Amino acid sequence: MRLRARSIAILLLSTLSITACSSGGDDDAATTAGAASCAPSSGPVTLTYTTWIPNIEKVVDVWNKANPDIQVKVQTGPNGNGGTYANFFNQLKAGNAPDLGHIEYDALPSFRVQDGLTDLGSCDIVASAQSKFIDWTWNQVSFGEQGHVYGIPQDAGPMALFYRKDLFEKNNIPVPTTWEEYAAAAAKVKAAGGYITNFSQSDINQFAGLAWQAGAHWFGNDGTNWTVSMTDDATKKVADYWQGLIDKKLVSSVPPWTPEWDNAYNSSSAWTWVSAVWGANSIASGAPKTSGKWAVAPMPQWSAGEKVAGNWGGSSTAVFKTSKHPYEAAKFALWLNTSTEALTLLNKEANLYPATKEGASLPALKEGVEFYGGQPIYDVFAEASTQVKADFTWGPTMTQTYADASDGFKKAVTGQSTLTQALTDAQAKTVSTLKSQSIPVKE
Amino acid sequence: MAAFKLPKYAAMLVMAVFTLYFLTPLWWLFVASGKKDGQVTEGSPLLPDHFALGANLADLFHYNDGIFLRWMANSIGYTVGAALLGTLLAGMCGYALAKYVFRGRELIFNIVLGGVLVPATALALPLFLMFSKVELANTFWSVFLPSLVNPFGVYLGRIYAAASVPDELLEAARIDGSGEVRTFFTLSTRLMAPAFVTIFLFHFVAVWNNFMLPLIMLGNERLFPVTLGLYSWNTQVNQHPELRALVLVGAFVSLVPMVIAFLSLQRFWRSGLGAGSIK
């Protein structure tokens, strides 16, 4: 089903790029008109907001009751790559995009490149809210440009190590704090009849989080030109490391988000998972038989004593270029993503982990979690969230990049290729895709 | 004697194998829909245990204020409405092309036939832009109106009308003073009934399964057909695993109207296809 979703996404995007080419010059006029003003509208305003957060209506209702003059109509549908991003692009073209949209960090650059977003940098309320957000999340929405903001950070996916406390203790394996120790533990786990983890065969997103931790810079933009470096030293280090584990058959490799994957964890075949904060829920519902036996530790480090975490996922609330009420839209987006009442509800209803500094101390994120033996696991993630490197940027064609890299990864885990080769190929294809879409790229 | 019977047994065997082949996934879906909390990997995949279909159905019907029932109703609305009206339009068009001689008849027919070759998926985006222009995108009509079109139905209608409605009969009706419209509805529709059922069934299946058009047209969840609704749940299974159970039960429930339509109309379909080919 994931594959199908991806092929649909590609199909949608390819039809899109055809129409994008024929768009003509009317875009420039809209740019200058939209960017400058962030003045409040006079009179009552109705905003539309498209997202795929389950039960978002309950959160928006709270806002609507308190703000009779700024009513928000919410629409939900499939997730971004499942069709909603393609719809956003179509709607931008047709002029009926919603005021606000849910966009993941890795998709934000593609909307920026297509000039679909309102720059909220000139909104005072937005600029003054910057200090509320964890630094790296702000970089994800400003792309490091001072005075420019293309969305309000919503949630984050700081990564940590989920591990089977009971099995590690029973087999006298110390909990790894470095990747070296992790590889040593992998051999011991194999000897005890398990796999240290499952290296999901087509999940490039997890790998991106691991590379992010190691200091990779896959994409860069100097103001005009993009650079693509998916095979920089940091990425190669991570790829070689996992290639080693795959070659020694120390990891299993079932596809992610499938019943097989659940089963690998439920049957205690896989013992750890280096994953994002939202992964806590994935294990709990996928592997109910292992309840109470898990614990969470910080991500293993590349050098002992370091404190660096990766990030996997996370999204923003963006205001589209076509919105006539950017001030009110920004106001709502800020409330949605910084107010305690909204963050509490988003966490309760949809398991979102806030991108704000204060968000980490929501009461719900301080409690012990039964599935993890009562450990207050979110403390680990709160710390990890402050340790994510701020200078990682996504590229403007991630759907294609992910698809190409995933294809290569699938071959790598089955022994027909290597991870480095997959990344080299994805790099070349990304550069040619950028060129084919007339996005300036420096080789 | 045994040698003569062998082919019959062989045919039965092949059919039995295929029946099993087609029914196993359905059976799996039924068993999986009954599993508690969507624990698909728990227990045997093909033997029901801890059977909780009732509870799962209740969850499904109550999730998000019963949005699933709304989707089912939408699907039935889009499908039955578009299939009925579309069948009538296609039947009339095919009948006219078969029974009236006028300039450009073959040209029109060939253009319609060309329409069969254009995949509906390719038309979804241009349709979206057109409907956006007239501010009908994201409405019931944006899915309903394009679903009325059925070029293959026109083709079937023409072939069938040519074969089953004798010109002499129409001639007789005219002499008796019946107008063309009245003749069509009282006489020709009856003669063409099997063709209508066939067109209706094809159309029903096509609209029910149509996915790309609603995906692109609709943003309002309350207008979704059940296919799109289940798909949108399924895209969130990664981060909201509790939805997996709902997707499974929902997929199972969404099959029911299709099964009903087939079982109640299949004998017409059979005779329709057969009759058309002999004449």
XYZ file of C-alpha atoms in Angstrom:
722
model
C 0.000 0.000 0.000
C 2.889 2.323 0.708
C 4.332 1.570 -2.664
C 1.000 2.322 -4.220
C 0.803 5.609 -2.372
C 4.234 6.479 -3.600
C 3.467 5.664 -7.217
C 0.348 7.747 -6.995
C 2.374 10.598 -5.566
C 4.847 10.338 -8.412
C 2.063 10.176 -10.943
C 0.422 13.224 -9.460
C 3.656 15.127 -9.328
C 4.561 14.264 -12.884
C 1.227 15.492 -14.206
C 1.851 18.514 -12.091
C 5.221 19.343 -13.538
C 3.677 19.269 -16.995
C 1.197 21.923 -15.990
C 3.844 23.798 -14.041
C 5.857 24.315 -17.222
C 2.949 25.940 -18.973
C 2.202 28.291 -16.126
C 3.436 31.506 -17.699
C 4.344 34.763 -16.065
C 1.341 35.674 -13.959
C 3.043 34.273 -10.880
C 5.441 37.178 -10.481
C 2.700 39.707 -10.016
C 1.202 37.634 -7.217
C 4.571 37.385 -5.495
C 5.072 41.060 -4.916
C 1.484 41.587 -3.849
C 1.428 38.727 -1.353
C 4.759 38.979 0.400
C 4.732 42.518 1.658
C 1.530 42.883 3.611
C 0.703 41.283 6.898
C -1.971 43.732 7.961
C -5.057 42.606 9.865
C -8.199 42.398 7.743
C -11.183 44.472 8.706
C -14.300 42.606 9.731
C -14.887 38.917 10.359
C -12.771 36.430 8.434
C -13.244 32.794 7.504
C -10.107 30.763 6.928
C -9.770 27.326 5.385
C -7.211 24.864 6.709
C -6.304 21.528 5.138
C -4.543 18.854 7.149
C -4.594 15.128 7.779
C -4.291 15.198 11.571
C -6.950 12.849 12.970
C -9.584 14.566 15.116
C -8.220 18.015 14.286
C -11.823 19.255 14.378
C -11.797 19.019 18.170
C -8.801 21.351 18.343
C -10.152 23.850 15.829
C -13.506 23.959 17.639
C -11.743 25.366 20.685
C -10.315 28.180 18.559
C -13.591 28.882 16.795
C -15.456 29.247 20.095
C -12.931 31.769 21.384
C -12.538 33.710 18.115
C -15.903 34.508 16.549
C -14.229 36.938 14.115
C -11.680 34.461 12.784
C -13.525 31.262 11.991
C -11.492 28.330 10.715
C -13.014 25.698 8.460
C -10.954 22.536 8.542
C -10.685 19.937 5.793
C -8.951 16.608 6.114
C -7.811 14.016 3.611
C -4.949 11.653 2.817
C -1.470 12.505 4.082
C 0.837 14.794 2.116
C 2.559 12.321 -0.155
C -0.675 10.356 -0.438
C -2.196 13.128 -2.532
C -2.685 16.242 -0.426
C 0.559 17.912 -1.573
C -0.330 17.302 -5.198
C -3.753 18.761 -4.479
C -2.146 21.835 -2.920
C -0.110 22.399 -6.081
C -3.179 21.921 -8.271
C -5.174 24.289 -6.109
C -2.427 26.908 -6.166
C -2.555 26.701 -9.943
C -6.336 26.936 -9.992
C -6.420 29.709 -7.403
C -8.522 27.873 -4.832
C -5.893 26.705 -2.362
C -6.861 26.842 1.309
C -5.483 29.649 3.475
C -3.498 27.240 5.599
C -2.003 23.853 4.863
C -0.206 21.124 6.729
C 3.239 20.609 5.172
C 5.981 18.378 6.480
C 9.446 19.880 6.784
C 10.810 17.778 3.939
C 8.105 19.017 1.562
C 8.299 22.688 2.478
C 11.196 23.488 0.081
C 9.223 22.202 -2.917
C 6.431 24.644 -2.114
C 8.984 27.391 -1.592
C 10.599 26.681 -4.954
C 7.206 26.774 -6.687
C 6.522 30.058 -4.908
C 3.398 28.753 -3.231
C 3.943 30.101 0.275
C 3.373 33.440 1.985
C 6.542 34.748 3.584
C 5.422 35.456 7.127
C 8.719 37.158 7.985
C 7.073 40.574 7.871
C 4.410 39.586 10.408
C 5.394 40.982 13.817
C 3.475 38.305 15.668
C 5.435 35.619 13.814
C 8.848 37.213 14.190
C 8.345 37.688 17.904
C 7.292 34.054 18.316
C 10.605 32.711 17.020
C 12.071 32.389 20.515
C 9.264 30.013 21.539
C 10.390 27.350 19.087
C 13.283 24.953 19.367
C 16.017 26.456 17.189
C 16.351 23.706 14.621
C 12.609 23.570 13.934
C 12.694 27.282 13.120
C 15.497 26.620 10.649
C 13.322 24.020 8.944
C 10.728 26.678 8.134
C 13.028 29.648 7.469
C 15.655 27.689 5.506
C 18.214 29.743 7.416
C 17.146 32.968 5.671
C 17.109 35.787 8.220
C 13.792 37.615 8.423
C 11.919 35.074 6.315
C 9.516 32.397 7.542
C 7.515 30.094 5.321
C 5.506 28.211 7.919
C 4.979 27.782 11.639
C 6.699 24.700 13.080
C 4.123 22.248 14.352
C 5.681 19.036 15.519
C 9.063 17.385 15.695
C 10.399 13.861 15.509
C 13.517 13.773 17.695
C 15.055 10.306 17.650
C 16.144 7.972 20.414
C 16.830 4.289 20.960
C 13.885 2.046 21.799
C 15.205 -1.214 23.213
C 14.002 -4.384 24.879
C 15.151 -3.804 28.419
C 14.242 -7.312 29.545
C 16.198 -9.072 26.809
C 19.260 -6.837 27.142
C 19.327 -7.498 30.899
C 18.702 -11.199 30.596
C 21.584 -11.599 28.149
C 23.905 -9.237 29.993
C 24.268 -6.908 27.050
C 24.996 -3.323 28.070
C 22.730 -0.695 26.500
C 24.824 0.813 23.672
C 25.749 4.486 23.978
C 27.894 4.637 20.835
C 27.406 3.147 17.397
C 30.488 1.016 17.995
C 28.870 -0.499 21.060
C 25.654 -0.886 19.085
C 27.453 -3.013 16.480
C 29.048 -5.081 19.259
C 25.643 -5.557 20.852
C 24.273 -6.588 17.452
C 26.630 -9.567 17.372
C 25.619 -10.617 20.882
C 21.938 -10.271 20.078
C 22.433 -12.429 17.009
C 24.128 -15.039 19.188
C 21.108 -14.940 21.491
C 18.835 -15.651 18.551
C 17.488 -12.219 17.667
C 18.226 -9.237 15.473
C 19.380 -5.988 17.007
C 16.935 -4.145 14.784
C 15.107 -4.190 11.518
C 16.713 -2.079 8.808
C 13.540 -1.356 6.924
C 14.183 -2.207 3.336
C 12.726 0.814 1.694
C 12.710 3.408 4.410
C 14.971 6.203 3.346
C 13.356 8.547 5.890
C 14.817 6.725 8.856
C 18.212 6.701 7.175
C 17.946 10.450 6.623
C 17.464 10.872 10.368
C 20.548 8.771 11.059
C 22.593 10.763 8.535
C 21.256 14.005 10.005
C 22.661 12.951 13.390
C 26.052 12.193 11.830
C 26.237 15.717 10.407
C 25.185 15.110 6.804
C 24.131 18.008 4.578
C 22.155 16.523 1.730
C 20.989 19.814 0.291
C 22.152 23.377 0.359
C 21.050 26.618 -1.196
C 23.239 29.693 -1.523
C 20.383 31.979 -2.485
C 20.289 31.016 -6.145
C 21.796 27.585 -6.634
C 20.985 24.295 -4.977
C 23.693 21.813 -4.111
C 23.046 18.125 -3.670
C 25.480 16.064 -1.619
C 23.857 12.811 -0.614
C 27.223 11.111 -0.566
C 29.110 13.453 1.740
C 31.502 11.955 4.289
C 28.971 11.849 7.103
C 26.394 10.051 4.972
C 29.002 7.602 3.693
C 30.023 6.829 7.263
C 26.425 5.993 8.169
C 25.853 4.016 4.970
C 29.024 1.958 5.441
C 28.107 1.272 9.049
C 24.663 -0.134 8.201
C 26.034 -1.907 5.153
C 28.361 -3.730 7.557
C 25.436 -4.845 9.727
C 23.462 -5.929 6.662
C 26.427 -7.878 5.230
C 26.952 -9.701 8.514
C 23.218 -10.425 8.636
C 22.940 -8.805 12.050
C 19.743 -6.945 11.111
C 16.509 -8.160 9.610
C 15.019 -6.292 6.689
C 11.252 -6.536 6.400
C 9.400 -3.601 4.855
C 8.271 -0.895 7.254
C 4.658 -0.321 8.352
C 3.512 -3.807 7.470
C 2.109 -6.650 9.549
C 5.481 -8.385 9.026
C 7.187 -5.449 10.645
C 4.783 -5.542 13.591
C 5.403 -9.225 13.854
C 9.192 -8.810 13.986
C 8.734 -6.735 17.126
C 5.765 -8.588 18.567
C 7.574 -11.924 18.374
C 10.700 -10.459 20.012
C 12.793 -11.063 16.911
C 13.890 -7.424 16.679
C 15.275 -5.982 19.896
C 15.783 -2.279 19.235
C 14.546 0.495 17.011
C 16.265 3.827 16.514
C 13.228 5.934 15.860
C 11.398 9.176 16.375
C 9.198 10.108 19.291
C 6.040 9.094 17.431
C 7.516 5.602 17.053
C 6.554 4.998 20.681
C 3.013 4.552 19.469
C 3.986 2.348 16.523
C 5.630 -0.235 18.746
C 2.932 -0.106 21.388
C 0.195 -0.874 18.896
C 2.242 -3.173 16.651
C 3.742 -5.322 19.381
C 1.189 -5.549 22.224
C 2.673 -8.805 23.512
C 5.855 -6.998 24.539
C 4.112 -4.436 26.737
C 6.126 -3.312 29.754
C 9.367 -4.762 28.414
C 10.632 -1.763 26.492
C 12.689 1.242 27.536
C 14.060 4.311 25.795
C 17.662 5.531 25.847
C 19.388 8.351 23.949
C 20.511 7.589 20.410
C 23.935 5.919 20.151
C 26.687 8.443 19.341
C 29.458 8.472 16.775
C 32.042 9.489 19.375
C 31.744 8.642 23.031
C 30.537 11.507 25.178
C 28.828 13.407 22.340
C 25.199 14.428 22.639
C 23.690 14.638 19.190
C 20.283 13.403 18.059
C 18.685 12.925 14.671
C 15.214 13.898 13.597
C 12.662 11.879 11.671
C 9.486 13.628 10.562
C 7.844 16.746 11.812
C 5.663 19.255 10.061
C 4.621 22.864 9.819
C 1.493 24.901 9.286
C 2.048 27.081 6.231
C 0.060 29.986 4.818
C -0.410 29.732 1.067
C 0.442 32.563 -1.272
C -3.176 32.815 -2.380
C -4.467 33.548 1.131
C -6.112 36.945 1.429
C -5.772 36.977 5.207
C -2.155 36.156 6.074
C -2.294 37.991 9.397
C -5.293 36.056 10.697
C -3.911 32.825 9.259
C -0.594 33.389 11.024
C -2.435 34.179 14.237
C -4.332 30.907 14.086
C -1.219 28.924 13.153
C 0.649 30.391 16.116
C -2.179 29.544 18.490
C -2.389 26.029 17.071
C 1.299 25.376 17.530
C 2.270 27.294 20.658
C -0.718 27.516 23.013
C -0.794 24.973 25.798
C -4.442 24.098 25.187
C -3.895 23.362 21.488
C -0.649 21.474 22.023
C -2.221 19.384 24.762
C -5.135 18.481 22.510
C -2.912 17.767 19.488
C -0.816 15.481 21.621
C -3.824 13.713 23.092
C -5.786 13.305 19.874
C -3.025 12.819 17.328
C 0.116 12.026 19.305
C 1.945 15.073 17.950
C 5.143 16.041 19.729
C 5.375 19.854 19.992
C 8.083 21.913 18.306
C 8.103 24.538 21.035
C 10.487 24.755 23.974
C 7.645 24.848 26.484
C 5.815 22.047 24.724
C 8.194 19.505 26.220
C 6.781 20.193 29.662
C 3.128 19.471 28.889
C 1.768 17.357 31.752
C 1.034 14.472 29.373
C 4.685 14.423 28.309
C 5.930 14.121 31.883
C 4.072 10.956 32.772
C 5.442 7.446 32.867
C 4.271 5.248 30.002
C 3.019 1.803 30.904
C 4.187 0.139 27.706
C 7.722 1.257 28.557
C 7.657 -0.145 32.058
C 6.437 3.143 33.505
C 9.476 5.081 32.257
C 8.775 8.777 31.579
C 10.110 8.280 28.054
C 9.285 11.757 26.793
C 12.041 13.185 28.996
C 14.524 11.396 26.749
C 12.927 12.890 23.655
C 12.721 16.366 25.203
C 16.474 16.248 25.639
C 17.007 14.793 22.166
C 14.910 17.552 20.654
C 17.410 20.153 21.860
C 20.304 18.142 20.427
C 19.205 18.019 16.794
C 21.579 19.812 14.418
C 20.047 22.968 13.021
C 21.770 23.055 9.654
C 20.100 20.159 7.851
C 18.070 21.286 4.828
C 15.696 19.303 2.634
C 15.682 19.503 -1.145
C 12.905 20.717 -3.398
C 12.128 17.332 -4.992
C 12.053 14.978 -2.025
C 9.283 12.770 -3.414
C 11.538 11.813 -6.299
C 14.662 11.611 -4.132
C 12.938 9.305 -1.645
C 11.562 7.110 -4.401
C 14.934 6.683 -6.101
C 16.848 6.107 -2.889
C 14.230 3.631 -1.638
C 14.490 1.591 -4.808
C 18.250 1.424 -4.327
C 17.915 0.564 -0.639
C 15.667 -2.338 -1.464
C 18.361 -3.756 -3.708
C 21.002 -3.114 -1.062
C 19.276 -5.084 1.683
C 18.781 -8.025 -0.636
C 22.474 -8.050 -1.488
C 22.227 -6.889 -5.105
C 23.746 -3.489 -4.452
C 25.059 -1.322 -1.623
C 23.631 1.586 0.312
C 26.393 3.863 -0.969
C 25.579 2.897 -4.531
C 21.904 3.625 -3.892
C 22.783 7.068 -2.544
C 25.093 7.785 -5.484
C 22.288 6.914 -7.901
C 19.740 8.947 -5.968
C 22.147 11.873 -6.012
C 22.520 11.731 -9.809
C 18.786 11.370 -10.363
C 18.021 14.235 -8.006
C 20.396 16.530 -9.881
C 18.817 15.608 -13.199
C 15.293 16.079 -11.787
C 16.210 19.533 -10.519
C 17.572 20.405 -13.940
C 14.502 19.064 -15.708
C 12.339 21.327 -13.539
C 14.598 24.300 -14.306
C 15.684 24.602 -10.689
C 19.240 25.997 -10.678
C 21.683 23.430 -9.347
C 25.446 23.545 -8.865
C 27.269 20.292 -9.472
C -15.850 -44.042 -20.588
C -13.452 -42.747 -17.983
C -11.352 -41.171 -20.703
C -14.329 -39.083 -21.811
C -15.080 -37.888 -18.300
C -11.576 -36.685 -17.618
C -11.894 -33.295 -19.335
C -14.971 -32.572 -17.274
C -13.155 -33.295 -14.026
C -10.174 -31.325 -15.223
C -12.398 -28.356 -15.948
C -13.976 -28.659 -12.527
C -10.565 -28.819 -10.938
C -9.361 -25.714 -12.738
C -12.507 -23.884 -11.729
C -12.184 -25.036 -8.140
C -8.599 -23.835 -8.003
C -9.549 -20.438 -9.384
C -12.525 -20.105 -7.063
C -10.225 -20.763 -4.146
C -7.703 -18.347 -5.554
C -10.245 -15.546 -5.800
C -12.050 -16.258 -2.550
C -9.021 -16.651 -0.282
C -8.219 -12.933 -0.105
C -11.863 -12.222 0.637
C -11.866 -14.812 3.384
C -8.637 -13.339 4.760
C -10.252 -9.908 4.791
C -13.250 -11.319 6.636
C -11.058 -12.991 9.263
C -8.812 -9.930 9.623
C -11.856 -7.660 10.017
C -12.915 -9.772 12.958
C -9.619 -9.575 14.816
C -9.536 -7.628 18.002
C -7.918 -4.181 17.825
C -6.599 -4.876 14.334
C -4.027 -7.384 15.548
C -3.686 -8.803 12.071
C -0.523 -10.698 12.870
C -1.985 -12.349 15.953
C -3.142 -15.911 15.594
C -3.864 -17.668 12.353
C -4.472 -15.529 9.276
C -7.263 -17.762 7.999
C -8.979 -19.060 11.117
C -11.198 -16.733 13.112
C -10.232 -16.462 16.776
C -11.268 -13.918 19.402
C -13.881 -13.040 16.857
C -14.922 -9.427 17.466
C -16.450 -8.295 14.198
C -19.399 -6.733 16.023
C -17.194 -4.575 18.218
C -15.032 -3.615 15.252
C -18.105 -2.595 13.268
C -19.287 -0.476 16.168
C -15.858 1.224 16.312
C -15.969 1.822 12.585
C -19.436 3.327 12.607
C -18.650 5.592 15.542
C -15.190 6.786 14.605
C -15.089 10.523 13.972
C -18.871 10.951 14.375
C -19.715 8.148 11.998
C -17.864 9.569 9.013
C -17.622 6.101 7.492
C -21.391 5.781 7.093
C -21.385 9.160 5.432
C -18.728 7.930 2.973
C -20.764 4.835 2.196
C -23.830 6.981 1.552
C -21.756 9.277 -0.671
C -20.420 6.347 -2.651
C -23.901 4.976 -3.164
C -25.111 8.438 -4.160
C -22.340 9.027 -6.673
C -22.494 5.505 -8.022
C -26.186 4.737 -8.277
C -27.049 8.250 -9.427
C -24.304 8.458 -12.018
C -24.832 4.890 -13.203
C -28.604 5.334 -13.682
C -28.371 8.667 -15.447
C -25.212 7.737 -17.316
C -26.781 4.531 -18.559
C -29.803 6.396 -19.854
C -27.613 8.962 -21.635
C -25.310 6.340 -23.121
C -28.275 4.199 -24.180
C -30.044 7.104 -25.858
C -26.886 8.197 -27.596
C -26.105 4.690 -28.838
C -29.700 4.249 -29.984
C -29.638 7.514 -31.908
C -26.365 6.613 -33.575
C -27.742 3.227 -34.566
C -31.209 4.165 -35.732
C -31.008 7.618 -37.249
C -29.091 8.512 -40.356
C -27.628 11.997 -40.263
C -24.543 13.856 -41.410
C -21.510 13.346 -39.215
C -22.923 10.248 -37.570
C -19.779 8.190 -38.061
C -17.608 11.116 -37.049
C -19.456 11.477 -33.748
C -19.317 7.755 -33.178
C -15.575 7.649 -33.845
C -14.934 10.537 -31.504
C -16.922 8.782 -28.794
C -14.984 5.582 -29.463
C -11.778 7.581 -29.131
C -13.029 8.537 -25.690
C -12.830 4.881 -24.671
C -9.087 5.024 -25.173
C -8.482 8.019 -22.908
C -7.891 6.856 -19.334
C -10.072 8.652 -16.802
C -7.001 9.245 -14.662
C -5.462 11.483 -17.311
C -8.567 13.647 -17.375
C -8.760 14.252 -13.633
C -6.356 17.178 -13.511
C -7.765 19.102 -16.507
C -11.237 18.514 -15.086
C -10.110 19.918 -11.761
C -8.837 23.089 -13.404
C -12.079 23.443 -15.388
C -14.288 22.894 -12.355
C -12.142 25.357 -10.395
C -12.841 27.998 -13.054
C -16.577 27.676 -12.537
C -16.088 27.337 -8.773
C -17.524 23.858 -8.614
C -14.380 22.094 -7.413
C -14.772 20.422 -4.042
C -18.528 19.971 -4.457
C -20.762 16.958 -5.039
C -21.105 17.968 -8.695
C -17.371 17.905 -9.342
C -17.404 14.135 -8.943
C -20.957 13.452 -10.099
C -20.968 15.273 -13.448
C -17.764 13.755 -14.907
C -18.963 10.342 -13.742
C -21.977 10.535 -16.066
C -19.791 10.130 -19.121
C -19.483 6.605 -20.451
C -18.191 6.250 -24.015
C -18.017 2.494 -23.801
C -21.697 2.484 -22.888
C -22.470 4.454 -26.061
C -20.568 1.864 -28.073
C -22.421 -1.027 -26.434
C -25.724 0.793 -26.830
C -25.189 1.350 -30.533
C -24.171 -2.227 -31.244
C -27.070 -3.584 -29.267
C -29.674 -1.232 -30.660
C -28.565 -2.030 -34.205
C -28.959 -5.736 -33.496
C -32.092 -5.854 -31.351
C -34.369 -3.028 -32.467
C -35.733 -3.822 -35.960
C -36.253 -0.822 -38.264
C -39.621 -2.291 -39.290
C -40.867 -2.030 -35.750
C -39.903 1.634 -35.544
C -41.559 2.179 -38.901
C -44.753 0.581 -37.585
C -44.667 2.758 -34.484
C -44.315 5.880 -36.597
C -47.249 4.855 -38.793
C -49.299 4.341 -35.627
C -48.520 7.918 -34.721
C -46.032 7.406 -31.920
C -43.444 10.174 -31.557
C -39.745 9.327 -31.543
C -39.312 9.962 -27.813
C -42.333 7.898 -26.917
C -41.180 5.093 -29.190
C -37.800 5.112 -27.513
C -39.131 4.935 -23.975
C -42.008 2.525 -24.513
C -40.612 0.246 -27.177
C -36.896 0.468 -27.688
C -35.898 0.575 -24.014
C -37.646 -2.748 -23.496
C -35.926 -4.363 -26.422
C -32.618 -2.961 -25.218
C -33.115 -3.880 -21.552
C -30.253 -6.402 -21.369
C -27.896 -3.835 -22.889
C -29.023 -1.285 -20.328
C -28.268 -3.671 -17.484
C -24.840 -4.396 -18.910
C -24.028 -0.728 -19.331
C -25.369 -0.045 -15.848
C -23.176 -2.710 -14.265
C -20.032 -1.601 -16.075
C -20.770 1.967 -15.170
C -21.566 1.095 -11.565
C -18.241 -0.681 -11.129
C -16.306 2.085 -12.869
C -17.769 4.860 -10.723
C -17.532 2.853 -7.509
C -13.850 2.239 -8.117
C -13.099 5.705 -9.403
C -10.414 7.042 -7.151
C -8.280 9.595 -8.930
C -11.097 12.014 -9.682
C -12.396 12.361 -6.116
C -8.815 12.429 -4.818
C -8.042 15.472 -6.915
C -11.436 17.180 -6.764
C -12.449 16.853 -3.144
C -10.934 18.456 -0.071
C -13.971 18.180 2.146
C -13.911 14.871 3.959
C -17.692 14.849 4.201
C -17.951 14.545 0.409
C -15.504 11.639 0.076
C -16.591 8.353 -1.451
C -15.655 5.332 0.616
C -12.636 4.459 -1.555
C -10.994 7.803 -0.914
C -11.973 7.800 2.739
C -10.390 4.419 3.398
C -7.333 5.445 1.416
C -6.888 8.587 3.459
C -7.061 6.528 6.662
C -4.615 4.061 5.250
C -2.040 6.769 4.475
C -1.942 7.520 8.201
C -1.414 4.012 9.484
C 2.313 4.717 10.030
C 1.745 7.236 12.715
C -1.731 6.269 13.839
C -1.687 2.479 13.849
C -5.132 2.239 15.434
C -6.558 3.162 12.028
C -5.392 -0.113 10.500
C -8.242 -2.049 12.101
C -10.734 0.479 10.780
C -9.288 0.286 7.267
C -9.688 -3.491 7.259
C -13.248 -3.559 8.574
C -14.124 -0.625 6.340
C -12.765 -2.382 3.255
C -14.850 -5.394 4.144
C -18.033 -3.374 4.606
C -17.412 -1.407 1.425
C -17.581 -4.616 -0.585
C -21.155 -5.299 0.428
C -22.949 -2.973 -2.037
C -20.856 -4.337 -4.910
C -21.712 -7.894 -4.012
C -25.398 -7.013 -3.766
C -25.359 -5.259 -7.147
C -23.673 -8.221 -8.804
C -25.799 -10.923 -7.269
C -29.043 -9.146 -8.124
C -28.073 -8.132 -11.661
C -25.785 -10.876 -12.854
C -28.401 -12.970 -14.637
C -29.350 -9.953 -16.754
C -25.736 -9.318 -17.467
C -25.186 -12.850 -18.680
C -28.184 -12.847 -20.983
C -27.292 -9.342 -22.148
C -23.781 -10.205 -23.232
C -24.950 -13.444 -24.846
C -27.854 -11.935 -26.744
C -25.715 -9.182 -28.164
C -23.159 -11.556 -29.534
C -25.542 -13.947 -31.287
C -27.443 -11.340 -33.225
